[in-house]
Amino acid sequence: MAKEGEMTEINLVPIEDNSSGHSSLDRPSRTDTSPTYANSNSNRASNFSYPQAKGPAPAYHQQRYSYVDDTPGGSPPGTPITGGGGATPYGSLLPPPKYPSYANSNGADTRSSSPFPQSQTAFQSQDTLRPLFPDTPSTFFNKEWVKDGSIAQLHSRDDAEFWHGWKRNLFYFAPFLTGLSLALYWVYFGLRIAFIVSAQNAKRASFPMAWIFVAIEISVAIPVFMQNFWTMFALKKRRRPKLRLIGNDVPTVDIFVTCCGEDDDLVLDTVRGACAQDYPQDKFRVIVLDDGKSAGLERMTRDLADIYPNLYYKSRPKFPGVPHHFKAGNLNYGLDEVHTMPGGAGQFMAALDADMIPEEHWIRAVMPHMLVDPKMALACPPQLFYNTPPGDPLCQSLDFFVHVCEPIKDALGVAWCTGSGYVVRREALDEIGNFPLGSLAEDVATSTLMLGKGWKTAFVHEPLQFGTVPDDFGSHLKQRTRWAIGTVDTSIKLKFCLWGDQIKRMTFAQRTSSFLYAFLSLFNILLVLSMFALPIVLIMGKPLVAYANFEQLRWLIRACFAAVISNRLCEFVLFIPSGYHTGQRGSRYQLWMSPYIALCLIRSFVLPKWLGGQTQAFKPTGSLKSALNERDPQKRAPMWRRMWTLIANFMGFFHIGYVYFTLVAVTMSSYRCFNKITTRDIIICLVTHAFWPPLSFIIVCSSFWIPITYAIDPPSVKDREELLVRDPKTGIAHPSKESKKIAFSGQSSWFEIEYTFTTLYTTLILVASFFI
């Protein structure tokens, strides 16, 4: 094997077919000459609905490659892979392009039948590789590995840009620390249960509140246990190198930019980034799929097509009373439309959300992972953002998921499609009947159905796209609750991936992952119910722990200390890839967001309409303007209006009420303890009631207060244009280096003070247990 960071070469060599028939290396070619293009119903998931594709069947041409790894121990020369879904390369069977005008006086598109005419200034496929090497330009372009139709391995790890060195070495201990933390937690709970039984036998009385509190602690810990258990699979090495597709002998790609009511300027920045890909112009086209029917966007897109002849605008018709199935329907409309366009459908399809600006080397970075494995159905990079506010108080970044969870899932062969920036093989889409309808999580459903058919998915851990997070509290809630509804709904339709024909070829790890994430969403209902147990037990004046003698109390304190400290160490190591503060934000987010997700799930899946149930709804987020202008220091609404909006529209009253109720319960419980006679009795009463380490009520209350703090003092974010670096000549914009990072804030310092204080307090109680 090549050493880490060493450049190796992987060639894609065309194989000549001298036979009159099809080679055994080919996938079956499409021979249907009927005027409609539709998939067999036998390939469709029974719990989802699919549209019938329309339009003439495209011409298909099989293009085959052999995979050659020149590194020692690599794959043997000639290992075959296919070039994709069998679509005709657009430039090979089409007449020469015509320049320069593509619209007549009526605005109709008058471009030639060639979908992708060659640009007069062709892209250099090596340009995106130049910064990676210290050589002079002349030496760089003379590298032997720069050949048409080849794949270069830039590094043995695709995540080398995110983290390396001592941090990576330390992260290898995360599974062991996770195992230790889980073991100590169960020892602690075991002692709690044993000592309650002992106390009941010694005092001949029952302790129902102690049992309830133990049950609550265990129930709240279950999702933590499950997620931590999942992270133990980090022991499985993830071997996905950093690859680049070189030259102009490349597959054809249809790039869809989906939009629905976002700002035209924002969509145009994404479109320009997609059009400016370092990829041969006759091998890809960009199609704007506008579900909002914006006249301004249509006009600007057609104007931009004068510069980029491979750019197209499409807007599907919608009829009253006919379901249009939101983003999935829009994508399927695009998949049908490309069959009617010159050259037919591309071998691969790629998709971008309206606000996701791709890096110039996006396609060349993702495509190699599709080509080296003929069973790779989909490859997806992380969703990263450039307008995340300082401190990210609402935990809007997905850093923990994309830097910790997704790499582990990828190592186990269960990478998800996360909705933007992905490249998908048309063959795989055909087999599942295009994007499944009837779900708000069409991306997760798509990748799950592909895995169920025996295809593979990949997570490409490179920073290849940057978008925008919702710029107001309401849009953030709608986005996250929609994700939760979509995940649970997809899991229910697929029987939680436990059985059924749709997932019969999924592995155990793939089934476990799908079940786990659905369960974690549903667990928010139990989490909300359990959080009220703590103040209720304290209001009733009952202790949180029960014991028969002081020696048992000392052992409980010691076990609690061991569990808390091991958990803190585990957090430090486990959060390394995403950043420590990001991981802690995620923990607080699970607490304060749980009421919203729980209520949404109950109304969507439990309650009938006459009791407040509601059908699933969708509203695009991430780029819609806030009426309160919360993050604009000049235009934001006054504080009283922000607070009233939170309380009246976004359940702010629940957060205020819970924090008030909990603090009152802590005060009443502590007041009763001070009625004890001796100092020793007072201390023991306080510790066994409200102040049992690690002071959970402080963490819970401070987490629940986050929406209130956000309304009172929302973070300020620069105007979007100030976060971009724009080329004055081409108008192409990319996020600045600074905007790609989450700035530190004072709120993060305050929360760290809380964690440090509770940890020190737990240590102090341990020391005191030896003397009191």
Coordinates of N, CA and C in Angstrom, one line a residue, residues 46-150:
S46 N -43.5 -0.4 -2.1 CA -44.9 -0.5 -1.9 C -45.5 0.6 -1.0
N47 N -44.6 1.2 -0.1 CA -45.1 2.2 0.8 C -44.9 3.6 0.3
F48 N -44.3 3.7 -0.8 CA -44.1 5.0 -1.4 C -44.7 5.0 -2.8
S49 N -45.1 6.2 -3.3 CA -45.6 6.3 -4.6 C -44.7 7.0 -5.5
Y50 N -44.7 6.7 -6.8 CA -43.8 7.2 -7.8 C -44.5 7.7 -9.0
P51 N -44.0 8.8 -9.6 CA -44.7 9.3 -10.8 C -44.3 8.4 -12.0
Q52 N -45.1 8.5 -13.0 CA -44.8 7.8 -14.3 C -44.0 8.8 -15.1
A53 N -42.7 8.4 -15.5 CA -41.9 9.3 -16.3 C -42.5 9.4 -17.7
K54 N -42.3 10.5 -18.3 CA -42.9 10.7 -19.6 C -41.7 11.2 -20.5
G55 N -42.0 11.0 -21.8 CA -41.0 11.5 -22.8 C -40.4 10.3 -23.6
P56 N -39.8 10.6 -24.7 CA -39.2 9.5 -25.5 C -38.0 8.9 -24.8
A57 N -37.8 7.7 -25.0 CA -36.7 7.0 -24.5 C -35.4 7.5 -25.1
P58 N -34.4 7.8 -24.3 CA -33.2 8.3 -24.9 C -32.3 7.2 -25.5
A59 N -31.4 7.6 -26.4 CA -30.4 6.7 -26.9 C -29.4 6.4 -25.8
Y60 N -28.9 5.2 -25.8 CA -28.0 4.8 -24.8 C -26.7 4.3 -25.4
H61 N -25.6 4.5 -24.8 CA -24.3 4.1 -25.2 C -23.5 3.6 -24.1
Q62 N -23.0 2.4 -24.1 CA -22.3 1.8 -23.0 C -20.8 2.2 -23.1
Q63 N -20.3 2.8 -22.0 CA -18.9 3.2 -21.9 C -18.3 2.4 -20.7
R64 N -17.2 1.7 -21.0 CA -16.6 0.8 -20.0 C -15.2 1.2 -19.7
Y65 N -14.8 1.0 -18.4 CA -13.5 1.3 -18.0 C -12.9 0.2 -17.2
S66 N -11.6 0.1 -17.2 CA -11.0 -0.8 -16.2 C -10.3 0.0 -15.1
Y67 N -10.3 -0.6 -14.0 CA -9.8 0.1 -12.8 C -8.4 -0.5 -12.5
V68 N -7.4 0.4 -12.6 CA -6.0 0.0 -12.5 C -5.4 0.8 -11.3
D69 N -5.0 0.1 -10.3 CA -4.3 0.7 -9.2 C -2.8 0.3 -9.2
D70 N -1.9 1.2 -9.5 CA -0.5 0.9 -9.7 C 0.2 0.8 -8.4
T71 N -0.5 1.0 -7.2 CA 0.2 0.9 -5.9 C 0.4 -0.6 -5.6
P72 N 1.5 -0.9 -4.9 CA 1.7 -2.3 -4.5 C 0.5 -2.8 -3.6
G73 N 0.1 -4.0 -4.0 CA -1.1 -4.6 -3.2 C -2.4 -4.1 -3.7
G74 N -2.4 -3.2 -4.8 CA -3.7 -2.7 -5.2 C -4.5 -3.7 -6.0
S75 N -5.6 -3.2 -6.6 CA -6.4 -4.1 -7.4 C -5.7 -4.5 -8.6
P76 N -5.9 -5.7 -9.1 CA -5.2 -6.2 -10.3 C -5.7 -5.4 -11.5
P77 N -4.7 -5.2 -12.5 CA -5.1 -4.4 -13.7 C -6.3 -5.1 -14.4
G78 N -7.2 -4.2 -14.9 CA -8.3 -4.8 -15.7 C -9.5 -5.1 -14.9
T79 N -9.5 -4.8 -13.6 CA -10.7 -5.0 -12.8 C -11.8 -4.1 -13.4
P80 N -12.9 -4.7 -13.9 CA -13.9 -3.8 -14.6 C -14.8 -3.0 -13.8
I81 N -15.1 -1.8 -14.2 CA -16.2 -1.1 -13.7 C -17.0 -0.5 -14.9
T82 N -18.2 -0.1 -14.6 CA -19.0 0.6 -15.7 C -18.9 2.0 -15.5
G83 N -19.1 2.7 -16.6 CA -19.0 4.2 -16.6 C -20.2 4.8 -16.1
G84 N -21.3 4.1 -15.8 CA -22.5 4.8 -15.3 C -23.7 4.2 -15.9
G85 N -24.8 4.9 -15.9 CA -26.1 4.4 -16.2 C -26.4 4.3 -17.7
G86 N -25.4 4.2 -18.5 CA -25.5 3.9 -19.9 C -26.1 4.9 -20.8
A87 N -26.0 6.2 -20.4 CA -26.6 7.3 -21.2 C -25.5 7.7 -22.2
T88 N -26.0 8.3 -23.3 CA -25.1 8.7 -24.3 C -24.3 9.9 -23.8
P89 N -22.9 9.9 -24.0 CA -22.2 11.1 -23.7 C -22.6 12.2 -24.6
Y90 N -23.0 13.3 -24.0 CA -23.7 14.4 -24.8 C -22.9 14.9 -26.0
G91 N -21.6 15.0 -25.9 CA -20.9 15.6 -27.0 C -20.5 14.7 -28.1
S92 N -20.7 13.3 -27.9 CA -20.1 12.4 -28.9 C -21.1 12.1 -30.1
L93 N -22.4 12.3 -29.9 CA -23.3 12.0 -31.0 C -24.0 13.2 -31.5
L94 N -23.5 14.4 -31.2 CA -24.3 15.6 -31.4 C -23.6 16.5 -32.4
P95 N -24.3 17.4 -33.1 CA -23.6 18.3 -34.1 C -22.9 19.4 -33.3
P96 N -22.0 20.1 -34.0 CA -21.2 21.2 -33.4 C -22.1 22.3 -32.8
P97 N -21.7 23.0 -31.8 CA -22.5 24.0 -31.2 C -22.6 25.3 -32.1
K98 N -23.6 26.1 -31.8 CA -23.7 27.4 -32.4 C -23.6 28.5 -31.4
Y99 N -23.0 29.6 -31.8 CA -22.8 30.7 -30.9 C -23.3 31.9 -31.6
P100 N -23.6 33.0 -30.8 CA -23.5 33.1 -29.4 C -24.9 33.3 -28.7
S101 N -26.0 33.5 -29.5 CA -27.3 33.9 -28.9 C -28.2 32.6 -28.8
Y102 N -28.9 32.6 -27.7 CA -29.8 31.4 -27.5 C -31.3 31.8 -27.3
A103 N -31.6 33.0 -27.5 CA -33.0 33.4 -27.3 C -33.4 34.4 -28.4
N104 N -34.6 34.2 -28.9 CA -35.1 35.2 -29.8 C -35.8 36.3 -29.1
S105 N -36.5 37.1 -29.9 CA -37.1 38.3 -29.3 C -38.3 38.0 -28.4
N106 N -38.8 36.8 -28.5 CA -39.9 36.3 -27.6 C -39.4 35.6 -26.4
G107 N -38.1 35.5 -26.3 CA -37.5 34.8 -25.1 C -37.4 33.3 -25.2
A108 N -37.8 32.8 -26.4 CA -37.7 31.3 -26.6 C -36.2 30.9 -26.8
D109 N -35.9 29.7 -26.3 CA -34.6 29.2 -26.4 C -34.3 28.7 -27.8
T110 N -33.3 29.2 -28.4 CA -33.0 28.8 -29.8 C -31.7 28.2 -29.9
R111 N -31.2 27.6 -28.8 CA -29.9 26.9 -28.9 C -29.9 25.7 -29.8
S112 N -28.8 25.3 -30.2 CA -28.7 24.2 -31.1 C -29.0 22.9 -30.4
S113 N -29.2 21.9 -31.1 CA -29.6 20.6 -30.5 C -28.5 20.0 -29.6
S114 N -27.3 20.6 -29.6 CA -26.3 20.1 -28.7 C -26.5 20.7 -27.3
P115 N -26.7 19.9 -26.3 CA -26.9 20.4 -25.0 C -25.7 21.0 -24.4
F116 N -24.5 20.6 -24.7 CA -23.3 21.0 -24.0 C -22.3 21.4 -25.0
P117 N -22.4 22.6 -25.7 CA -21.4 23.0 -26.7 C -20.1 23.2 -26.0
Q118 N -19.0 23.0 -26.7 CA -17.7 23.2 -26.1 C -17.4 24.7 -25.9
S119 N -16.9 25.0 -24.8 CA -16.5 26.4 -24.5 C -15.3 26.8 -25.3
Q120 N -15.2 28.0 -25.7 CA -14.0 28.5 -26.4 C -12.8 28.5 -25.5
T121 N -13.1 28.7 -24.2 CA -11.9 28.6 -23.2 C -12.2 27.4 -22.3
A122 N -11.7 26.3 -22.8 CA -11.9 25.0 -22.1 C -11.3 25.0 -20.7
F123 N -11.9 24.4 -19.7 CA -11.4 24.3 -18.4 C -10.1 23.4 -18.4
Q124 N -9.2 23.7 -17.6 CA -8.0 22.8 -17.4 C -8.4 21.9 -16.2
S125 N -8.4 20.6 -16.5 CA -8.8 19.7 -15.4 C -7.8 19.6 -14.3
Q126 N -6.6 20.1 -14.5 CA -5.6 20.1 -13.4 C -5.6 21.3 -12.5
D127 N -6.4 22.3 -12.9 CA -6.3 23.6 -12.1 C -6.6 23.4 -10.7
T128 N -7.6 22.6 -10.3 CA -7.9 22.4 -8.9 C -6.9 21.6 -8.1
L129 N -6.0 21.0 -8.8 CA -4.9 20.2 -8.1 C -3.7 21.1 -7.9
R130 N -3.6 22.2 -8.6 CA -2.3 23.0 -8.6 C -1.9 23.4 -7.1
P131 N -2.9 23.9 -6.3 CA -2.5 24.3 -5.0 C -2.0 23.2 -4.1
L132 N -2.2 22.0 -4.5 CA -1.8 20.8 -3.6 C -0.4 20.4 -3.7
F133 N 0.3 21.0 -4.7 CA 1.7 20.6 -5.0 C 2.6 21.8 -5.0
P134 N 3.8 21.7 -4.5 CA 4.7 22.9 -4.5 C 5.5 23.1 -5.8
D135 N 5.3 22.2 -6.7 CA 6.0 22.3 -8.0 C 5.7 23.6 -8.8
T136 N 6.6 24.0 -9.6 CA 6.3 25.1 -10.5 C 5.2 24.6 -11.5
P137 N 4.5 25.5 -12.2 CA 3.5 25.1 -13.1 C 4.0 24.2 -14.2
S138 N 5.2 24.5 -14.7 CA 5.7 23.6 -15.8 C 6.0 22.2 -15.3
T139 N 6.5 22.1 -14.2 CA 6.8 20.8 -13.6 C 5.5 20.1 -13.2
F140 N 4.5 20.8 -12.7 CA 3.3 20.3 -12.3 C 2.5 19.6 -13.5
F141 N 2.5 20.3 -14.6 CA 1.7 19.8 -15.7 C 2.5 18.7 -16.4
N142 N 3.7 18.5 -16.1 CA 4.5 17.4 -16.7 C 4.4 16.1 -15.9
K143 N 3.7 16.1 -14.8 CA 3.6 15.0 -13.9 C 3.0 13.8 -14.8
E144 N 3.6 12.6 -14.6 CA 3.2 11.5 -15.4 C 1.8 11.0 -15.1
W145 N 1.4 11.3 -13.8 CA 0.1 10.8 -13.4 C -1.1 11.7 -14.0
V146 N -0.8 12.8 -14.6 CA -1.8 13.7 -15.1 C -2.1 13.1 -16.5
K147 N -3.1 12.3 -16.6 CA -3.5 11.7 -17.9 C -5.0 11.7 -18.1
D148 N -5.4 11.8 -19.3 CA -6.9 11.7 -19.6 C -7.4 10.4 -19.2
G149 N -8.6 10.4 -18.6 CA -9.2 9.2 -18.2 C -8.6 8.5 -17.0
S150 N -8.0 9.3 -16.0 CA -7.4 8.6 -14.9 C -7.9 9.3 -13.6

